[in-house]
PDB file of C-alpha atoms and ligand atoms in Angstrom:
ATOM      1  CA  MET K   1       0.003   0.095   0.022  1.00 66.00           C
ATOM      2  CA  LEU K   2       0.813   3.629  -0.719  1.00 78.00           C
ATOM      3  CA  LYS K   3       2.757   5.028   2.336  1.00 90.00           C
ATOM      4  CA  ASN K   4       3.557   8.564   1.405  1.00 94.00           C
ATOM      5  CA  VAL K   5       3.690  11.185   4.119  1.00 97.00           C
ATOM      6  CA  LEU K   6       4.089  14.830   3.613  1.00 98.00           C
ATOM      7  CA  ILE K   7       5.337  16.967   6.754  1.00 98.00           C
ATOM      8  CA  ILE K   8       4.830  20.879   6.522  1.00 97.00           C
ATOM      9  CA  GLU K   9       6.786  22.307   9.117  1.00 96.00           C
ATOM     10  CA  ASP K  10       9.231  25.100   9.029  1.00 95.00           C
ATOM     11  CA  GLU K  11      11.575  23.691  12.000  1.00 93.00           C
ATOM     12  CA  VAL K  12      13.666  21.605   9.830  1.00 95.00           C
ATOM     13  CA  LYS K  13      15.018  19.932  13.209  1.00 93.00           C
ATOM     14  CA  VAL K  14      11.554  18.713  14.106  1.00 92.00           C
ATOM     15  CA  SER K  15      10.696  17.560  10.544  1.00 95.00           C
ATOM     16  CA  GLU K  16      13.981  15.717  10.371  1.00 96.00           C
ATOM     17  CA  VAL K  17      13.578  13.763  13.430  1.00 95.00           C
ATOM     18  CA  ILE K  18       9.828  12.918  12.477  1.00 96.00           C
ATOM     19  CA  LYS K  19      11.020  11.694   8.884  1.00 97.00           C
ATOM     20  CA  ALA K  20      13.712   9.587  10.360  1.00 96.00           C
ATOM     21  CA  TYR K  21      11.263   7.841  12.658  1.00 95.00           C
ATOM     22  CA  LEU K  22       8.750   7.177   9.838  1.00 96.00           C
ATOM     23  CA  GLU K  23      11.146   6.101   7.235  1.00 96.00           C
ATOM     24  CA  LYS K  24      12.285   3.339   9.628  1.00 94.00           C
ATOM     25  CA  GLU K  25       8.866   2.238   9.790  1.00 92.00           C
ATOM     26  CA  GLY K  26       8.715   2.115   5.956  1.00 92.00           C
ATOM     27  CA  TYR K  27       6.836   5.150   5.053  1.00 95.00           C
ATOM     28  CA  GLN K  28       8.004   7.563   2.190  1.00 96.00           C
ATOM     29  CA  VAL K  29       8.253  11.036   3.774  1.00 97.00           C
ATOM     30  CA  TRP K  30       8.473  14.438   1.956  1.00 97.00           C
ATOM     31  CA  CYS K  31       9.088  17.681   4.093  1.00 98.00           C
ATOM     32  CA  VAL K  32       8.439  21.152   3.110  1.00 98.00           C
ATOM     33  CA  THR K  33       9.090  24.342   5.185  1.00 97.00           C
ATOM     34  CA  SER K  34       6.148  26.405   4.016  1.00 97.00           C
ATOM     35  CA  GLY K  35       2.308  26.106   3.553  1.00 97.00           C
ATOM     36  CA  LEU K  36       2.272  27.222  -0.155  1.00 96.00           C
ATOM     37  CA  LYS K  37       5.152  24.536  -0.801  1.00 97.00           C
ATOM     38  CA  GLY K  38       3.020  21.940   0.924  1.00 97.00           C
ATOM     39  CA  ILE K  39      -0.015  22.730  -1.118  1.00 96.00           C
ATOM     40  CA  GLU K  40       1.798  22.827  -4.246  1.00 95.00           C
ATOM     41  CA  LEU K  41       3.609  19.274  -3.469  1.00 96.00           C
ATOM     42  CA  PHE K  42       0.331  17.909  -2.619  1.00 94.00           C
ATOM     43  CA  GLY K  43      -1.169  18.699  -5.810  1.00 91.00           C
ATOM     44  CA  LYS K  44       1.769  16.585  -7.567  1.00 92.00           C
ATOM     45  CA  ILE K  45       1.881  13.517  -5.402  1.00 92.00           C
ATOM     46  CA  ASP K  46      -0.521  11.196  -3.823  1.00 89.00           C
ATOM     47  CA  PHE K  47      -0.140  11.378  -0.149  1.00 93.00           C
ATOM     48  CA  LYS K  48      -2.102   9.355   2.487  1.00 90.00           C
ATOM     49  CA  LEU K  49      -0.976  11.615   5.444  1.00 95.00           C
ATOM     50  CA  VAL K  50      -0.135  14.976   6.011  1.00 96.00           C
ATOM     51  CA  ILE K  51       1.629  16.169   9.284  1.00 96.00           C
ATOM     52  CA  LEU K  52       1.088  20.010   9.492  1.00 95.00           C
ATOM     53  CA  ASP K  53       2.473  22.377  11.684  1.00 93.00           C
ATOM     54  CA  LEU K  54       0.044  25.074  13.004  1.00 89.00           C
ATOM     55  CA  LEU K  55       2.466  28.131  12.803  1.00 88.00           C
ATOM     56  CA  LEU K  56       3.996  28.434   9.312  1.00 92.00           C
ATOM     57  CA  PRO K  57       5.989  31.299   8.185  1.00 94.00           C
ATOM     58  CA  ASP K  58       3.764  32.032   5.154  1.00 95.00           C
ATOM     59  CA  ILE K  59       0.169  30.854   5.738  1.00 94.00           C
ATOM     60  CA  ASP K  60      -1.436  29.485   8.932  1.00 89.00           C
ATOM     61  CA  GLY K  61      -1.527  25.629   9.231  1.00 90.00           C
ATOM     62  CA  GLU K  62      -5.235  26.155   9.506  1.00 88.00           C
ATOM     63  CA  GLU K  63      -5.586  27.705   6.057  1.00 91.00           C
ATOM     64  CA  VAL K  64      -3.267  25.025   4.553  1.00 94.00           C
ATOM     65  CA  CYS K  65      -5.754  22.547   6.225  1.00 92.00           C
ATOM     66  CA  ARG K  66      -8.650  23.797   4.783  1.00 90.00           C
ATOM     67  CA  VAL K  67      -7.231  24.117   1.248  1.00 93.00           C
ATOM     68  CA  LEU K  68      -5.863  20.521   1.568  1.00 93.00           C
ATOM     69  CA  ARG K  69      -9.335  19.386   2.669  1.00 87.00           C
ATOM     70  CA  LYS K  70     -11.031  20.934  -0.549  1.00 86.00           C
ATOM     71  CA  MET K  71      -8.558  19.052  -2.527  1.00 85.00           C
ATOM     72  CA  SER K  72      -8.872  15.577  -0.826  1.00 85.00           C
ATOM     73  CA  ASP K  73      -9.991  13.464   2.266  1.00 78.00           C
ATOM     74  CA  VAL K  74      -6.417  13.129   3.082  1.00 88.00           C
ATOM     75  CA  TYR K  75      -5.620  12.482   6.826  1.00 89.00           C
ATOM     76  CA  ILE K  76      -4.134  15.433   8.427  1.00 92.00           C
ATOM     77  CA  PHE K  77      -2.323  15.430  11.963  1.00 92.00           C
ATOM     78  CA  MET K  78      -1.908  19.072  13.244  1.00 88.00           C
ATOM     79  CA  LEU K  79       1.310  20.036  15.225  1.00 87.00           C
ATOM     80  CA  THR K  80       1.156  23.145  17.547  1.00 78.00           C
ATOM     81  CA  ALA K  81       3.278  24.423  20.124  1.00 72.00           C
ATOM     82  CA  LYS K  82       0.287  26.195  21.292  1.00 59.00           C
ATOM     83  CA  VAL K  83      -1.785  24.313  24.286  1.00 59.00           C
ATOM     84  CA  ALA K  84      -4.881  26.268  24.735  1.00 53.00           C
ATOM     85  CA  LEU K  85      -8.068  24.500  24.314  1.00 50.00           C
ATOM     86  CA  THR K  86      -9.551  26.812  21.997  1.00 58.00           C
ATOM     87  CA  ASP K  87      -6.671  26.301  19.651  1.00 56.00           C
ATOM     88  CA  LYS K  88      -7.287  22.693  19.791  1.00 55.00           C
ATOM     89  CA  ILE K  89     -11.020  23.374  18.671  1.00 57.00           C
ATOM     90  CA  GLU K  90     -10.119  25.766  15.753  1.00 58.00           C
ATOM     91  CA  GLY K  91      -7.691  23.056  14.619  1.00 54.00           C
ATOM     92  CA  LEU K  92     -10.211  20.236  14.700  1.00 58.00           C
ATOM     93  CA  ASN K  93     -12.733  22.755  12.953  1.00 64.00           C
ATOM     94  CA  ALA K  94     -10.120  23.248  10.268  1.00 70.00           C
ATOM     95  CA  GLY K  95     -10.634  19.649   9.489  1.00 72.00           C
ATOM     96  CA  ALA K  96      -7.486  18.062  11.023  1.00 78.00           C
ATOM     97  CA  ASP K  97      -7.967  14.397  12.088  1.00 78.00           C
ATOM     98  CA  GLU K  98      -5.822  14.384  15.202  1.00 79.00           C
ATOM     99  CA  TYR K  99      -4.187  17.317  17.052  1.00 79.00           C
ATOM    100  CA  LEU K 100      -0.578  16.847  18.813  1.00 82.00           C
ATOM    101  CA  THR K 101       0.920  19.480  20.948  1.00 80.00           C
ATOM    102  CA  LYS K 102       4.822  20.276  20.369  1.00 80.00           C
ATOM    103  CA  PRO K 103       6.990  19.179  21.901  1.00 80.00           C
ATOM    104  CA  CYS K 104       5.704  16.000  20.706  1.00 80.00           C
ATOM    105  CA  SER K 105       7.372  12.844  21.339  1.00 87.00           C
ATOM    106  CA  PRO K 106       8.530  11.354  17.743  1.00 90.00           C
ATOM    107  CA  ARG K 107       7.704   7.815  19.283  1.00 89.00           C
ATOM    108  CA  GLU K 108       4.175   8.710  20.062  1.00 87.00           C
ATOM    109  CA  LEU K 109       3.549  10.411  16.659  1.00 92.00           C
ATOM    110  CA  THR K 110       5.023   7.235  15.094  1.00 93.00           C
ATOM    111  CA  ALA K 111       2.621   5.029  17.027  1.00 90.00           C
ATOM    112  CA  ARG K 112      -0.334   7.245  15.817  1.00 88.00           C
ATOM    113  CA  VAL K 113       0.810   7.191  12.522  1.00 93.00           C
ATOM    114  CA  ASN K 114       1.107   3.429  12.346  1.00 91.00           C
ATOM    115  CA  SER K 115      -2.243   2.971  14.010  1.00 84.00           C
ATOM    116  CA  LEU K 116      -3.771   5.300  11.392  1.00 84.00           C
ATOM    117  CA  PHE K 117      -2.406   3.102   8.634  1.00 86.00           C
ATOM    118  CA  ARG K 118      -3.367   0.085  10.252  1.00 80.00           C
ATOM    119  CA  ARG K 119      -6.872   0.986  10.060  1.00 75.00           C
ATOM    120  CA  PHE K 120      -6.199   1.610   6.164  1.00 74.00           C
ATOM    121  CA  ASP K 121      -4.758  -1.713   6.154  1.00 66.00           C
ATOM    122  CA  SER K 122      -7.057  -3.449   8.400  1.00 62.00           C
ATOM    123  CA  SER K 123      -8.819  -5.575   5.182  1.00 60.00           C
ATOM    124  CA  VAL K 124      -5.457  -6.800   4.137  1.00 63.00           C
ATOM    125  CA  PRO K 125      -4.214  -9.487   6.152  1.00 69.00           C
ATOM    126  CA  ILE K 126      -0.579  -9.414   7.297  1.00 78.00           C
ATOM    127  CA  ILE K 127       0.201 -12.906   8.356  1.00 87.00           C
ATOM    128  CA  PHE K 128       3.487 -14.677   8.514  1.00 88.00           C
ATOM    129  CA  ILE K 129       3.699 -18.338   8.226  1.00 88.00           C
ATOM    130  CA  SER K 130       6.674 -20.472   9.306  1.00 89.00           C
ATOM    131  CA  LYS K 131       8.269 -22.854   6.615  1.00 85.00           C
ATOM    132  CA  ASP K 132       6.651 -25.942   8.054  1.00 89.00           C
ATOM    133  CA  GLY K 133       3.264 -24.050   8.294  1.00 89.00           C
ATOM    134  CA  LEU K 134       2.724 -24.599  11.802  1.00 93.00           C
ATOM    135  CA  LEU K 135       3.275 -21.284  13.182  1.00 94.00           C
ATOM    136  CA  THR K 136       1.281 -18.255  12.143  1.00 93.00           C
ATOM    137  CA  ILE K 137       1.542 -14.833  13.195  1.00 93.00           C
ATOM    138  CA  ASP K 138      -1.308 -12.596  12.533  1.00 90.00           C
ATOM    139  CA  TYR K 139      -0.305  -8.857  12.793  1.00 84.00           C
ATOM    140  CA  ASN K 140      -4.025  -7.223  12.651  1.00 78.00           C
ATOM    141  CA  LYS K 141      -5.303  -9.785  15.198  1.00 82.00           C
ATOM    142  CA  ARG K 142      -2.200  -9.619  16.942  1.00 86.00           C
ATOM    143  CA  ALA K 143      -2.395 -13.293  17.416  1.00 92.00           C
ATOM    144  CA  VAL K 144       0.016 -16.210  17.439  1.00 96.00           C
ATOM    145  CA  LYS K 145      -1.209 -19.855  16.406  1.00 96.00           C
ATOM    146  CA  LEU K 146       0.669 -22.981  16.836  1.00 96.00           C
ATOM    147  CA  LYS K 147      -0.701 -25.820  14.929  1.00 94.00           C
ATOM    148  CA  GLY K 148      -3.953 -24.231  14.805  1.00 93.00           C
ATOM    149  CA  GLN K 149      -4.067 -23.372  18.413  1.00 94.00           C
ATOM    150  CA  GLU K 150      -3.831 -19.753  19.685  1.00 94.00           C
ATOM    151  CA  ILE K 151      -1.049 -19.236  22.252  1.00 95.00           C
ATOM    152  CA  PRO K 152      -1.174 -16.478  24.532  1.00 93.00           C
ATOM    153  CA  PHE K 153       1.400 -13.707  24.132  1.00 91.00           C
ATOM    154  CA  THR K 154       1.946 -10.546  26.213  1.00 87.00           C
ATOM    155  CA  PRO K 155       2.304  -7.377  23.791  1.00 82.00           C
ATOM    156  CA  ASN K 156       6.012  -7.178  24.049  1.00 83.00           C
ATOM    157  CA  GLU K 157       6.491 -10.744  23.313  1.00 90.00           C
ATOM    158  CA  PHE K 158       4.315 -10.139  20.121  1.00 91.00           C
ATOM    159  CA  ASP K 159       6.095  -7.328  18.910  1.00 88.00           C
ATOM    160  CA  ILE K 160       9.420  -9.136  19.421  1.00 91.00           C
ATOM    161  CA  LEU K 161       8.141 -12.198  17.310  1.00 94.00           C
ATOM    162  CA  TYR K 162       6.568 -10.139  14.722  1.00 91.00           C
ATOM    163  CA  THR K 163       9.660  -7.943  14.455  1.00 89.00           C
ATOM    164  CA  ILE K 164      11.958 -11.044  13.904  1.00 92.00           C
ATOM    165  CA  ALA K 165       9.330 -12.584  11.468  1.00 91.00           C
ATOM    166  CA  LYS K 166       8.803  -9.585   9.254  1.00 86.00           C
ATOM    167  CA  ASN K 167      12.604  -9.401   8.719  1.00 83.00           C
ATOM    168  CA  LYS K 168      12.708 -12.870   7.253  1.00 78.00           C
ATOM    169  CA  GLY K 169      15.794 -13.951   6.211  1.00 76.00           C
ATOM    170  CA  ARG K 170      17.495 -11.217   7.852  1.00 86.00           C
ATOM    171  CA  VAL K 171      19.147 -10.951  11.490  1.00 91.00           C
ATOM    172  CA  VAL K 172      17.631  -8.758  13.836  1.00 90.00           C
ATOM    173  CA  ASN K 173      19.840  -7.479  16.443  1.00 88.00           C
ATOM    174  CA  ARG K 174      19.097  -6.819  19.995  1.00 85.00           C
ATOM    175  CA  GLU K 175      19.361  -3.101  19.645  1.00 82.00           C
ATOM    176  CA  GLN K 176      16.950  -3.007  16.769  1.00 82.00           C
ATOM    177  CA  LEU K 177      14.338  -4.987  18.912  1.00 85.00           C
ATOM    178  CA  ILE K 178      14.646  -2.594  21.891  1.00 80.00           C
ATOM    179  CA  GLU K 179      14.014   0.172  19.341  1.00 75.00           C
ATOM    180  CA  GLN K 180      10.937  -1.582  17.864  1.00 74.00           C
ATOM    181  CA  VAL K 181       9.349  -2.974  20.824  1.00 74.00           C
ATOM    182  CA  PHE K 182      10.212  -0.719  23.824  1.00 69.00           C
ATOM    183  CA  ASP K 183       9.605   2.901  24.677  1.00 54.00           C
ATOM    184  CA  ILE K 184      12.703   5.101  24.149  1.00 49.00           C
ATOM    185  CA  SER K 185      13.019   5.741  27.597  1.00 52.00           C
ATOM    186  CA  PHE K 186      13.686   1.827  28.008  1.00 57.00           C
ATOM    187  CA  GLU K 187      16.410   1.339  30.470  1.00 60.00           C
ATOM    188  CA  GLY K 188      16.524  -2.414  30.396  1.00 61.00           C
ATOM    189  CA  SER K 189      19.549  -4.169  29.053  1.00 66.00           C
ATOM    190  CA  ASP K 190      19.997  -6.780  25.992  1.00 67.00           C
ATOM    191  CA  ARG K 191      19.380  -9.318  28.525  1.00 77.00           C
ATOM    192  CA  THR K 192      15.852  -8.309  28.871  1.00 81.00           C
ATOM    193  CA  ILE K 193      15.200  -9.423  25.171  1.00 85.00           C
ATOM    194  CA  ASP K 194      16.988 -12.581  25.944  1.00 87.00           C
ATOM    195  CA  VAL K 195      14.700 -13.398  28.690  1.00 88.00           C
ATOM    196  CA  HIS K 196      11.863 -12.471  26.390  1.00 90.00           C
ATOM    197  CA  ILE K 197      12.992 -14.832  23.646  1.00 94.00           C
ATOM    198  CA  LYS K 198      13.555 -17.493  26.043  1.00 94.00           C
ATOM    199  CA  ASN K 199       9.896 -17.168  27.290  1.00 94.00           C
ATOM    200  CA  ILE K 200       8.650 -16.952  23.569  1.00 96.00           C
ATOM    201  CA  ARG K 201      10.605 -19.914  22.969  1.00 97.00           C
ATOM    202  CA  LYS K 202       9.140 -21.844  25.450  1.00 96.00           C
ATOM    203  CA  LYS K 203       5.626 -20.916  23.923  1.00 96.00           C
ATOM    204  CA  ILE K 204       6.278 -21.960  20.526  1.00 96.00           C
ATOM    205  CA  GLU K 205       9.433 -24.422  20.225  1.00 96.00           C
ATOM    206  CA  GLU K 206       9.070 -28.048  20.764  1.00 93.00           C
ATOM    207  CA  ASP K 207      12.799 -28.171  21.779  1.00 94.00           C
ATOM    208  CA  THR K 208      14.048 -24.792  23.289  1.00 92.00           C
ATOM    209  CA  ARG K 209      17.593 -26.005  22.964  1.00 92.00           C
ATOM    210  CA  ASN K 210      17.136 -26.676  19.380  1.00 93.00           C
ATOM    211  CA  PRO K 211      14.546 -23.994  18.348  1.00 94.00           C
ATOM    212  CA  GLN K 212      13.067 -23.907  14.718  1.00 92.00           C
ATOM    213  CA  TYR K 213      11.313 -20.548  14.558  1.00 94.00           C
ATOM    214  CA  ILE K 214      13.611 -17.995  16.550  1.00 94.00           C
ATOM    215  CA  LEU K 215      17.109 -18.848  15.713  1.00 93.00           C
ATOM    216  CA  THR K 216      20.107 -17.487  17.252  1.00 92.00           C
ATOM    217  CA  VAL K 217      22.709 -16.051  15.118  1.00 90.00           C
ATOM    218  CA  LYS K 218      25.540 -16.037  17.603  1.00 88.00           C
ATOM    219  CA  LYS K 219      27.010 -12.301  18.404  1.00 85.00           C
ATOM    220  CA  PHE K 220      24.424 -10.746  16.112  1.00 87.00           C
ATOM    221  CA  GLY K 221      20.904 -11.374  17.124  1.00 90.00           C
ATOM    222  CA  TYR K 222      17.954 -13.473  15.920  1.00 93.00           C
ATOM    223  CA  LYS K 223      16.512 -14.563  12.985  1.00 92.00           C
ATOM    224  CA  PHE K 224      13.143 -16.080  11.680  1.00 92.00           C
ATOM    225  CA  GLY K 225      13.489 -19.924  10.919  1.00 84.00           C
ATOM    226  CA  GLY K 226      12.014 -20.807   7.855  1.00 65.00           C
ATOM    227  CA  ASP K 227      12.310 -19.601   3.749  1.00 54.00           C
ATOM    228  CA  ASP K 228      15.512 -18.070   3.518  1.00 50.00           C
TER     229      ASP K 228
HETATM  230 CA1   CA G   1       6.274  26.432  13.162  1.00 92.13          CA
END
């Protein structure tokens, strides 16, 4: 699916951080620093989401929002340093779908973007199946089944298994798992990941000393067992 995102924000530092986070999640991101440039680019490229700053050097974010609304029903997240409730209502009246106050955590923003795209996507099943066909990981339902039987997973365990599975054939290291799964304020160690892996293996592997689904790649990390 098309995952194009437009960021209209005059603070380049802010947009670059958001861009980096979103690109890591597989989005295609364009950044512009003024409202007019944003409207111009919006006319040329098919965007699914616009992240829009309220205070721009040329025209107000609200005005940009109204213009984009006339052009399409694109999703719009409004960013603003203002916190007053009246501003919030004004932003929503202009047609923004979500309203985020700055400074906003890029992680929270990314989570909101992911959940928005998940809603677009929910009709498309994202399911990973092990090579032997016995293990299925259903992203939309956040469910893991072994031999047709659903296995209870904690949210962290699910995210770890899903991250390893979606990188099929590639090694995922512990730092990547920590980044993908935990909050940025995560203060645990690599050991925490190892403990989770151990618990996941207990749930899905027939022989935890000879795992078939989560393979250890010594000194590097983990890999999904199956079609390479
Ligand atoms: Ca601004």
